[in-house]
Every structure is written in C-alpha cells, then in structure tokens.
C-alpha cells in the first residue's frame, strides 16, 4: 500500500506495518491544544452542542501545562479522511485560540484478540 510522504502518510504506513487493518473502523484520537482553560472549556462546550459523533475529553497535560481536548472518532483511517478531519478540527480550535496537535490510535482496539486473556479472572487454581 502506498502512502503520501508526510506525517499522516508515515503514521498510516507505520500502522499498516504494525499489522493494523486500515480497512476497518478504528477509534482515532485527534488532539486539540489550548493555553487557556476557559478557551478549552468553551471549545468543549461547543463541540458538545455540535453534531459530531464521537467522544470528547478535556485534560490538563502536566508536562506542558496546556489543556488538551481529545476528540475520539470511530472511522476508517483513510488518508484523505484523516487530513479532512484534521483541517476541520484545526479551524475549529483556532476559533478558541487553540491548535491541533496530531492524531493517533490505541494499539488495542475492540475486537483485538491480543488482549483476550485480560478478561480472565484468576482463581486459586491459576498457574500464573
């Protein structure tokens, strides 16, 4: 599979190389960063009122001291779709004094078999 030679293309290529099926919908986290808590909260409130279908979380990044608004969208991570969503969220963040700061996916997604043992509850008979 060919990917454009930019940050998004490199991320998608790395995901494909790691064995992630890019033809299936994944939870993709987009990061919006704000210097000011009130700006971040205003953006959060506005996103909450929008027709955006996804989860939204606001956190203070202890290392940077900046506010991160994480927008989690379940989507097929196609290059054009990722770029389009990044542009849209960047324009939105700018209205509140923020910027986008990339995107990513968690390695473990719903349906992955790699962590099937995590649901195991140990008993006295367990050997591990």
PDB file of C-alpha atoms in Angstrom, residues 119-128:
ATOM      1  CA  UNK A 119     -10.698 -10.612  30.861  1.00  0.00           C
ATOM      2  CA  UNK A 120      -9.541 -13.735  32.744  1.00  0.00           C
ATOM      3  CA  UNK A 121     -10.252 -13.661  36.450  1.00  0.00           C
ATOM      4  CA  UNK A 122      -7.720 -15.581  38.492  1.00  0.00           C
ATOM      5  CA  UNK A 123      -8.764 -18.254  40.965  1.00  0.00           C
ATOM      6  CA  UNK A 124      -6.838 -20.323  43.495  1.00  0.00           C
ATOM      7  CA  UNK A 125      -6.176 -22.875  40.724  1.00  0.00           C
ATOM      8  CA  UNK A 126      -4.364 -20.430  38.399  1.00  0.00           C
ATOM      9  CA  UNK A 127      -0.772 -21.286  37.498  1.00  0.00           C
ATOM     10  CA  UNK A 128       0.436 -17.770  36.509  1.00  0.00           C
TER      11      UNK A 128
END
